[in-house]
Short mmCIF file of C-alpha atoms and ligand atoms in Angstrom, two decimals:
data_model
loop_
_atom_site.label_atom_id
_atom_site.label_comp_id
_atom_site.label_asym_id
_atom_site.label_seq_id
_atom_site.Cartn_x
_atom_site.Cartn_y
_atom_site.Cartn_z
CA UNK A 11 33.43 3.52 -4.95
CA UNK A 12 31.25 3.05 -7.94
CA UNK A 13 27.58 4.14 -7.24
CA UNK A 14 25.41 0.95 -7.52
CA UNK A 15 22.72 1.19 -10.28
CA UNK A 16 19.44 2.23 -9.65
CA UNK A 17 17.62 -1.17 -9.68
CA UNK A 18 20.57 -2.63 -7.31
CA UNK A 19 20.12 0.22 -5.04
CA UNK A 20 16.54 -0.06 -4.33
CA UNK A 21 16.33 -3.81 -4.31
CA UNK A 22 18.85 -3.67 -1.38
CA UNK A 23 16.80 -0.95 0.00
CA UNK A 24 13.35 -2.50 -0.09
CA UNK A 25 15.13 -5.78 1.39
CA UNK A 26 16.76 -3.52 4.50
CA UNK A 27 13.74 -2.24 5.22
CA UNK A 28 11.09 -5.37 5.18
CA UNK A 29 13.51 -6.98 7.38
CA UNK A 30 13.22 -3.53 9.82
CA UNK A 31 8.98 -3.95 9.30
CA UNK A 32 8.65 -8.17 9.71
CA UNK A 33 10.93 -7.79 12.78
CA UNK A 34 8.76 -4.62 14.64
CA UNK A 35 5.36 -6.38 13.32
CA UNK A 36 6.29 -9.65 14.68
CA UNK A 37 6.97 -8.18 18.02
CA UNK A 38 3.84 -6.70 18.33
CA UNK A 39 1.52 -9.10 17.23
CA UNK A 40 -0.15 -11.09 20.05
CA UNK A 41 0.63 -15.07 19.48
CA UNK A 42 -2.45 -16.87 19.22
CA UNK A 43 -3.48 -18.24 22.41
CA UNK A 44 -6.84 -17.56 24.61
CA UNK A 45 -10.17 -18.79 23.66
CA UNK A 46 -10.43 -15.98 20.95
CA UNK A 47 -6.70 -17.85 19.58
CA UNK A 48 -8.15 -18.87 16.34
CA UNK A 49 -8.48 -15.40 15.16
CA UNK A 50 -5.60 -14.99 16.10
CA UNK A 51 -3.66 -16.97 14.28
CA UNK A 52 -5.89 -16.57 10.92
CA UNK A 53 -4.90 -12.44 11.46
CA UNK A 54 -1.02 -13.63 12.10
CA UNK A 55 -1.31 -15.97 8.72
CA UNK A 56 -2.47 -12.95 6.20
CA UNK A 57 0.12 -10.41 7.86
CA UNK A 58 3.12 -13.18 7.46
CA UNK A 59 1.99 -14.94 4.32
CA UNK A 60 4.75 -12.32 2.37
CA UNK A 61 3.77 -8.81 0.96
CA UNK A 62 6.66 -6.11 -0.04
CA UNK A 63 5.50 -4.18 2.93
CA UNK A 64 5.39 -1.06 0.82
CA UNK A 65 3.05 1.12 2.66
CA UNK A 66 5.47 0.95 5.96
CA UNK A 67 8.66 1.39 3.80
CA UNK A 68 6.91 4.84 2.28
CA UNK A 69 5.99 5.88 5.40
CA UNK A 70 9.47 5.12 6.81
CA UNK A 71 10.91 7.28 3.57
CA UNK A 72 8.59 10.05 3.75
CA UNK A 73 9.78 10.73 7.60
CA UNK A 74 13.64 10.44 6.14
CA UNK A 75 12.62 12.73 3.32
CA UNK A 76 12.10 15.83 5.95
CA UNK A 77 14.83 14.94 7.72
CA UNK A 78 13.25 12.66 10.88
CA UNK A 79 13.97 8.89 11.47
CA UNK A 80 12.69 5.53 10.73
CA UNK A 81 12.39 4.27 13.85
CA UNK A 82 10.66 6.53 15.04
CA UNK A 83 7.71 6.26 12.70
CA UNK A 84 7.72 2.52 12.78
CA UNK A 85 5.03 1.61 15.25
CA UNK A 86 2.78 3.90 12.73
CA UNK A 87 4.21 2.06 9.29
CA UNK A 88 3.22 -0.91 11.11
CA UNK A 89 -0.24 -0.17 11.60
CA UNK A 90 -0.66 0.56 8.06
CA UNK A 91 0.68 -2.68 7.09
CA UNK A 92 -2.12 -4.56 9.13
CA UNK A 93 -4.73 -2.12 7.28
CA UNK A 94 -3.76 -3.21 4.39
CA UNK A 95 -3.73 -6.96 5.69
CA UNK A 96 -7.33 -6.25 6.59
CA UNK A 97 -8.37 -5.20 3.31
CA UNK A 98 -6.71 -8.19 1.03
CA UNK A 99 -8.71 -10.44 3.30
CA UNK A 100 -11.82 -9.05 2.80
CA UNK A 101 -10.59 -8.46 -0.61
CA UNK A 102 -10.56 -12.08 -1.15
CA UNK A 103 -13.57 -13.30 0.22
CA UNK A 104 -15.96 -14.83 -2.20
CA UNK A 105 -18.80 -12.09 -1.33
CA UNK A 106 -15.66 -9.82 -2.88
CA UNK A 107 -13.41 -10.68 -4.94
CA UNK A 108 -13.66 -14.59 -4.73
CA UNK A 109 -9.66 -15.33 -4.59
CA UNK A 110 -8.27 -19.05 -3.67
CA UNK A 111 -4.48 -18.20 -3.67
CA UNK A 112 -2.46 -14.77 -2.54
CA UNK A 113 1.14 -14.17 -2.66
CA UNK A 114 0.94 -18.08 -3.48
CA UNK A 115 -0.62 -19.48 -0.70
CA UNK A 116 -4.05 -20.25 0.15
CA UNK A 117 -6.19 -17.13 0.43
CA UNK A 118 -7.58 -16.55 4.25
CA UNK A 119 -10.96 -17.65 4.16
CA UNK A 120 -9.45 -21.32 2.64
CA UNK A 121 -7.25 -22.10 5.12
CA UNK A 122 -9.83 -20.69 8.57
CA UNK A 123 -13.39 -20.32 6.51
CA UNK A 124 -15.57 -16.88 5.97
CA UNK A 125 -16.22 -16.11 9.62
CA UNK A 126 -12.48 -16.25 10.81
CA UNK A 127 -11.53 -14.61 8.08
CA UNK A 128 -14.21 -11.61 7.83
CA UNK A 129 -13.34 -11.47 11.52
CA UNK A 130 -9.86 -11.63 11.40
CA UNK A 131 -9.71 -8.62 8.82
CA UNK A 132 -11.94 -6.54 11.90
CA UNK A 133 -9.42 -7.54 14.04
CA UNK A 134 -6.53 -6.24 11.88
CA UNK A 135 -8.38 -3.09 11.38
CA UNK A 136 -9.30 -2.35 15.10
CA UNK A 137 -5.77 -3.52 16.16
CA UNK A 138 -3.96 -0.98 13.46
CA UNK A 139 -5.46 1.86 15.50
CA UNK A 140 -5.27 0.15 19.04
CA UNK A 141 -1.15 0.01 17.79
CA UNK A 142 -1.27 4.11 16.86
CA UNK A 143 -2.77 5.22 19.71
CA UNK A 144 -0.37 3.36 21.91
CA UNK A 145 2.77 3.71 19.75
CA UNK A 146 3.84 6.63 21.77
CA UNK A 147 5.27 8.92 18.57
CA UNK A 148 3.57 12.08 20.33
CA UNK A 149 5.79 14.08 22.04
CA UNK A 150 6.01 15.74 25.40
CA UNK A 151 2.31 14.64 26.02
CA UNK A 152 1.39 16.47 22.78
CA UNK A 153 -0.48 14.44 19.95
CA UNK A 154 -1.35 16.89 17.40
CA UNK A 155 1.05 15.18 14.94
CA UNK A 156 -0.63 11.42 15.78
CA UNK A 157 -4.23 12.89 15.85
CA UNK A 158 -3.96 14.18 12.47
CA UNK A 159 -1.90 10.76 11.46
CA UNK A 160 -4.82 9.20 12.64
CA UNK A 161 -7.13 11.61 11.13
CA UNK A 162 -5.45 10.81 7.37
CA UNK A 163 -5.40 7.35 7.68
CA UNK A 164 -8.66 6.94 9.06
CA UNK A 165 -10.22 8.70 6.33
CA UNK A 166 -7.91 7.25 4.01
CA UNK A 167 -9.13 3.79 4.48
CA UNK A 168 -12.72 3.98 4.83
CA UNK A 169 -15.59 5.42 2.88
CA UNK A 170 -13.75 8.66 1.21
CA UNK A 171 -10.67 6.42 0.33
CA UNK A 172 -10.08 2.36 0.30
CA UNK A 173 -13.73 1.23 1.24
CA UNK A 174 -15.37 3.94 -1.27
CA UNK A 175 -12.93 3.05 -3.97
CA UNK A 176 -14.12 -0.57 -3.08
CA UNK A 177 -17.47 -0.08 -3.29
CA UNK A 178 -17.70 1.43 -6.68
CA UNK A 179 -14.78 -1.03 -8.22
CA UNK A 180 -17.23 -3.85 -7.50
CA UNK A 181 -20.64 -1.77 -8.77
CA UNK A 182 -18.63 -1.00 -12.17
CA UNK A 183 -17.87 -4.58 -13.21
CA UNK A 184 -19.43 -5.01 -16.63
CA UNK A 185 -20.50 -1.69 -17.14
CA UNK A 186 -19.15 0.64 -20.04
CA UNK A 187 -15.66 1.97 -20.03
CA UNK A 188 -15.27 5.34 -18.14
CA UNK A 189 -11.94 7.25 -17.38
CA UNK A 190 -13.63 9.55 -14.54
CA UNK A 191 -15.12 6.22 -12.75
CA UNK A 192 -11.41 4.32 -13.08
CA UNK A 193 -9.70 7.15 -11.73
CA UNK A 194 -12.32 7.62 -9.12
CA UNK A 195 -12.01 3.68 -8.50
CA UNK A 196 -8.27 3.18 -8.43
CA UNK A 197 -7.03 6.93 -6.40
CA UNK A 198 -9.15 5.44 -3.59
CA UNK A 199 -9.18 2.02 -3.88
CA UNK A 200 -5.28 1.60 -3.60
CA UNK A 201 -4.03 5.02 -4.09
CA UNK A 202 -5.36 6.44 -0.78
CA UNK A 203 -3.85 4.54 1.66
CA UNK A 204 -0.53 5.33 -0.29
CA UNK A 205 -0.68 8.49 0.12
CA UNK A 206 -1.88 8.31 3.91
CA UNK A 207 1.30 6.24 3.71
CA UNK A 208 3.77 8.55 2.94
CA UNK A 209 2.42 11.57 4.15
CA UNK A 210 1.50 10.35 7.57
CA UNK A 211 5.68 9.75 7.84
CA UNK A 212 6.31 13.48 6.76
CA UNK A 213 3.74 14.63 9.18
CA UNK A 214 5.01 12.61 11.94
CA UNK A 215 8.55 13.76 11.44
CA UNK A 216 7.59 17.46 11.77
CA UNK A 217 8.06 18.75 8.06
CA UNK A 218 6.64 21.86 7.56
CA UNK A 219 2.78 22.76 5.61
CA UNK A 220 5.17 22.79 2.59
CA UNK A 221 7.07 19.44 2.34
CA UNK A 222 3.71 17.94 4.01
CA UNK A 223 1.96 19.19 0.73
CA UNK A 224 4.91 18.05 -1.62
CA UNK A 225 5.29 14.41 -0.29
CA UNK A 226 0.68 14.18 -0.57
CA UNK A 227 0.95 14.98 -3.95
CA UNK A 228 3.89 12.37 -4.80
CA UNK A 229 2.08 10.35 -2.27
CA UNK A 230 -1.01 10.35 -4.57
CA UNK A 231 0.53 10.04 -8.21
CA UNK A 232 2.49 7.25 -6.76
CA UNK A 233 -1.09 5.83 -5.55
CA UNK A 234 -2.41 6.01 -8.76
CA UNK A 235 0.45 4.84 -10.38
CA UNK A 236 0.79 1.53 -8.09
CA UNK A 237 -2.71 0.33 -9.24
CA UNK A 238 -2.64 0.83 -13.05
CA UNK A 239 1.08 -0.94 -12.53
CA UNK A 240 -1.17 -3.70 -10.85
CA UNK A 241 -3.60 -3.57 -13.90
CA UNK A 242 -0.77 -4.28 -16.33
CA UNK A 243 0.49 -7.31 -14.35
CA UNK A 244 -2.67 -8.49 -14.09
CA UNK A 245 -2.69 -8.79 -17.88
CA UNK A 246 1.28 -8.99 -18.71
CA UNK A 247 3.29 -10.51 -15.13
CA UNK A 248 3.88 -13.63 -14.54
CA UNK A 249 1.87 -15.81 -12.37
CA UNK A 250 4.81 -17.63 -10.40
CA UNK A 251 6.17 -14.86 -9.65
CA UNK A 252 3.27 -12.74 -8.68
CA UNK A 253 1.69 -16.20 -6.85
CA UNK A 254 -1.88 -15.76 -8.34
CA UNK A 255 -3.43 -15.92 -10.92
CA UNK A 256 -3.84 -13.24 -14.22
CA UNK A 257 -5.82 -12.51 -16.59
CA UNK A 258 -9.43 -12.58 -13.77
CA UNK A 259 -9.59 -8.61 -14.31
CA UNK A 260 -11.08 -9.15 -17.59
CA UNK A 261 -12.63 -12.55 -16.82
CA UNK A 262 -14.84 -10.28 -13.99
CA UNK A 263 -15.43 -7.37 -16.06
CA UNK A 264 -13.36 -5.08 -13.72
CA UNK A 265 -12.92 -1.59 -15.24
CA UNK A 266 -9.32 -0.84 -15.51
CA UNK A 267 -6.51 1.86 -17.20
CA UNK A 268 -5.89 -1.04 -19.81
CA UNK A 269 -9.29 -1.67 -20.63
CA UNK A 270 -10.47 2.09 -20.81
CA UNK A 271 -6.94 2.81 -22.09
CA UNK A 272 -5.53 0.53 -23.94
CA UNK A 273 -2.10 -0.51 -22.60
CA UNK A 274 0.30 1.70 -24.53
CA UNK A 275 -1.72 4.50 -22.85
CA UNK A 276 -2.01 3.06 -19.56
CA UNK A 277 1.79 2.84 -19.62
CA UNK A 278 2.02 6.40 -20.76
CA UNK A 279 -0.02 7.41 -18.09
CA UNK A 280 2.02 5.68 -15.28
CA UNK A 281 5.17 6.76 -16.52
CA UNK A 282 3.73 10.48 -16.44
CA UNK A 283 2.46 10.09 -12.91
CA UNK A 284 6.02 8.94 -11.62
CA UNK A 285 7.85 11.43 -13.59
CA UNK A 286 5.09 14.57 -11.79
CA UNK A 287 5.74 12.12 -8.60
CA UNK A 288 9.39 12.94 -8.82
CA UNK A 289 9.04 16.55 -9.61
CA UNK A 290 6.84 17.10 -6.53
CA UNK A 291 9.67 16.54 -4.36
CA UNK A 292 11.87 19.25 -6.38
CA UNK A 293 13.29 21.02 -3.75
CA UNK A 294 14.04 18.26 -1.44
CA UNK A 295 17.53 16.91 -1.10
CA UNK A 296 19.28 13.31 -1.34
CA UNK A 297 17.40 12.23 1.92
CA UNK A 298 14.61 11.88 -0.77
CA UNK A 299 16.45 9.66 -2.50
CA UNK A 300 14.90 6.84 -1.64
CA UNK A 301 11.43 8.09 -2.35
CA UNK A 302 12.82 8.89 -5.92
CA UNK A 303 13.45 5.37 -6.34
CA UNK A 304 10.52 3.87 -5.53
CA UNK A 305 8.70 6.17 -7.31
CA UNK A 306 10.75 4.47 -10.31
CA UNK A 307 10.78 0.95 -8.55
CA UNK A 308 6.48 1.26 -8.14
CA UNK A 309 5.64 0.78 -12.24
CA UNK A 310 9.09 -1.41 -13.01
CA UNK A 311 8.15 -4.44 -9.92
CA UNK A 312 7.42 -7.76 -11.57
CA UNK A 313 4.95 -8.35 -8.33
C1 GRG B 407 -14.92 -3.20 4.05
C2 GRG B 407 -15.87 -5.53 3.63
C3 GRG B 407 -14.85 -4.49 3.35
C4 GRG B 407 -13.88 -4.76 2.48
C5 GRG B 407 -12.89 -3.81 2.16
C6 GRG B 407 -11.24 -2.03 0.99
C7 GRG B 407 -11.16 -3.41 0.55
C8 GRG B 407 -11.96 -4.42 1.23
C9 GRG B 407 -10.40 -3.77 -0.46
C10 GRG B 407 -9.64 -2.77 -1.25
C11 GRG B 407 -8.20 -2.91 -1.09
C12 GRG B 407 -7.49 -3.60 -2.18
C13 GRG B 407 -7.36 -5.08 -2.15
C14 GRG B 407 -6.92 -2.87 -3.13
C15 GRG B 407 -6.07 -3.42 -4.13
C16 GRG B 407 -4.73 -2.83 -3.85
C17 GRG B 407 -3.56 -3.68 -4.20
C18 GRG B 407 -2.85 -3.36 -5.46
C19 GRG B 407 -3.19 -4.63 -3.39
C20 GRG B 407 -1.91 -5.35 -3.48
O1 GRG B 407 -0.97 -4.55 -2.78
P1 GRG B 407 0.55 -4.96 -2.70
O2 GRG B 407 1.07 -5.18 -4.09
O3 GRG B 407 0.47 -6.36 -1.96
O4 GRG B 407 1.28 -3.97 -1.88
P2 GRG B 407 1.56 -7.15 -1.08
O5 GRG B 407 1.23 -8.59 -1.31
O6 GRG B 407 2.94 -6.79 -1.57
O7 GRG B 407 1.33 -6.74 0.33
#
């Protein structure tokens, strides 16, 4: 049989596995019913409103990578997924980043208003870890794995990673162009949580101090990687297909690898990150395969 190109290959791969995430996060999201239904439904609308579910599908690959299974790391990919459904909400609120339309659709606080929607991000956020510590991946009673899962992607998604990398994208905007402050901005910002991502599946599967080590560092030049590939959409994609707006980076003065870099560079950069990405996981045999790909997939998406 002739081997299916690259960009076939992952496409099909990326569509296997949302279906695998939607299906698992649909099960275990409450439906909105109670007194407290409304916040419900306004966390159900962000986590089903689309998203590529990438986070969950590198978690799923990093476990593969060292050999374990998908399933079992699912209930753990899941609960990333509605961290990162936490932070797009906040994301867009107008105290943030003042959004009307994500992935096409009417941005949280628009459809519920800024309560529900600051709440229902809290919600998401609590919920992710209520879902890990319930998920059951520890084995035999032991939960050294999980604790340290939890350990990584608490970390990863407050102060010393996502909410840091927050904090200091919004105090930059307007200021002077800096390439320590960017990279400081964007490898915690976005790039933290996807290298939680990834690693937390490696961890969880049992690899060794070794391929734990190797899939962190791909974990974190793919991190980095993913956000200046955002920064060049934001300038170059194409609105319809991304289903917001471009061009508001520059509009809001945001500091990014294009405007400290210059695209050419920026592009440079990213294809350099991918290509060290790659050669992290030297060593490792066609059950990376997958990460390999979306390694390449990560700075080629048109969304
Ligand atoms: C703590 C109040 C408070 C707010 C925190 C941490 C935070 C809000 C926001 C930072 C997270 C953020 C929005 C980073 C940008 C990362 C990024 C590129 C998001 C888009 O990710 P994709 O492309 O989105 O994976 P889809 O739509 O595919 O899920």
């Amino acid at each position: 049989m002739r081997q299916l190109k690259v960009s076939k290959r992952i496409e099909n791969y990326l569509e296997e596995r949302k279906i695998l995430v939607d299906k698992a996060l649909k099960d275990f999201m409450p439906e909105p019913s109670g007194l407290a239904g409304d916040v419900i439904k306004a966390m159900n609308y962000t986590l089903f409103a689309g998203g590529k579910r990438i986070r969950p599908i590198l978690c799923m690959a990093g476990a593969e990578a060292v050999g374990g299974s998908a399933d079992y790391v699912l209930p753990v990919a899941c609960a990333i997924e509605l961290i990162h459904a936490y932070s797009l909400i906040h994301d867009d609120l107008p105290v943030m980043d003042n959004d009307d339309f994500r992935r096409g659709k009417p941005t949280n606080h628009k459809v519920f208003g800024e309560a529900i929607a600051l709440l229902a991000g809290d919600g998401l956020l609590a919920l992710a870890f209520n879902l890990m510590a319930s998920c059951g991946v520890e084995k035999k009673g032991e939960k050294t794995g999980l604790l340290r899962v939890i350990d990584l992607i608490s970390s990863a998604a407050g102060y010393k990673g996502m909410v840091g990398g927050q904090v200091v994208d919004i105090s930059y905007e307007g200021k002077d162009a800096d390439p320590t402050v960017v990279e400081y901005i964007h490898t915690h910002k976005t790039g933290a949580l996807i290298a939680a991502s990834v690693t937390a599946g490696a961890i969880l599967a049992d690899g060794n101090e070794e391929e734990v080590g190797r899939v962190n560092r791909y974990g974190q030049q793919i991190g980095l990687a993913f956000q200046i590939a955002d920064d060049i959409l934001n300038i170059e994609g194409q609105s319809n297909v991304m289903g917001k707006g471009t061009g508001s980076d520059k509009v809001r003065g945001k500091m990014t690898y294009p405007s400290v870099f210059g695209i050419a560079e920026s592009k440079n950069i990213q294809n350099r990150l991918v290509r060290h990405a790659i050669e992290s996981l030297n060593g490792f045999d066609k059950k990376a395969e997958p990460l390999r790909d979306l390694a390449r997939y990560i700075i080629k998406r048109k969304l």
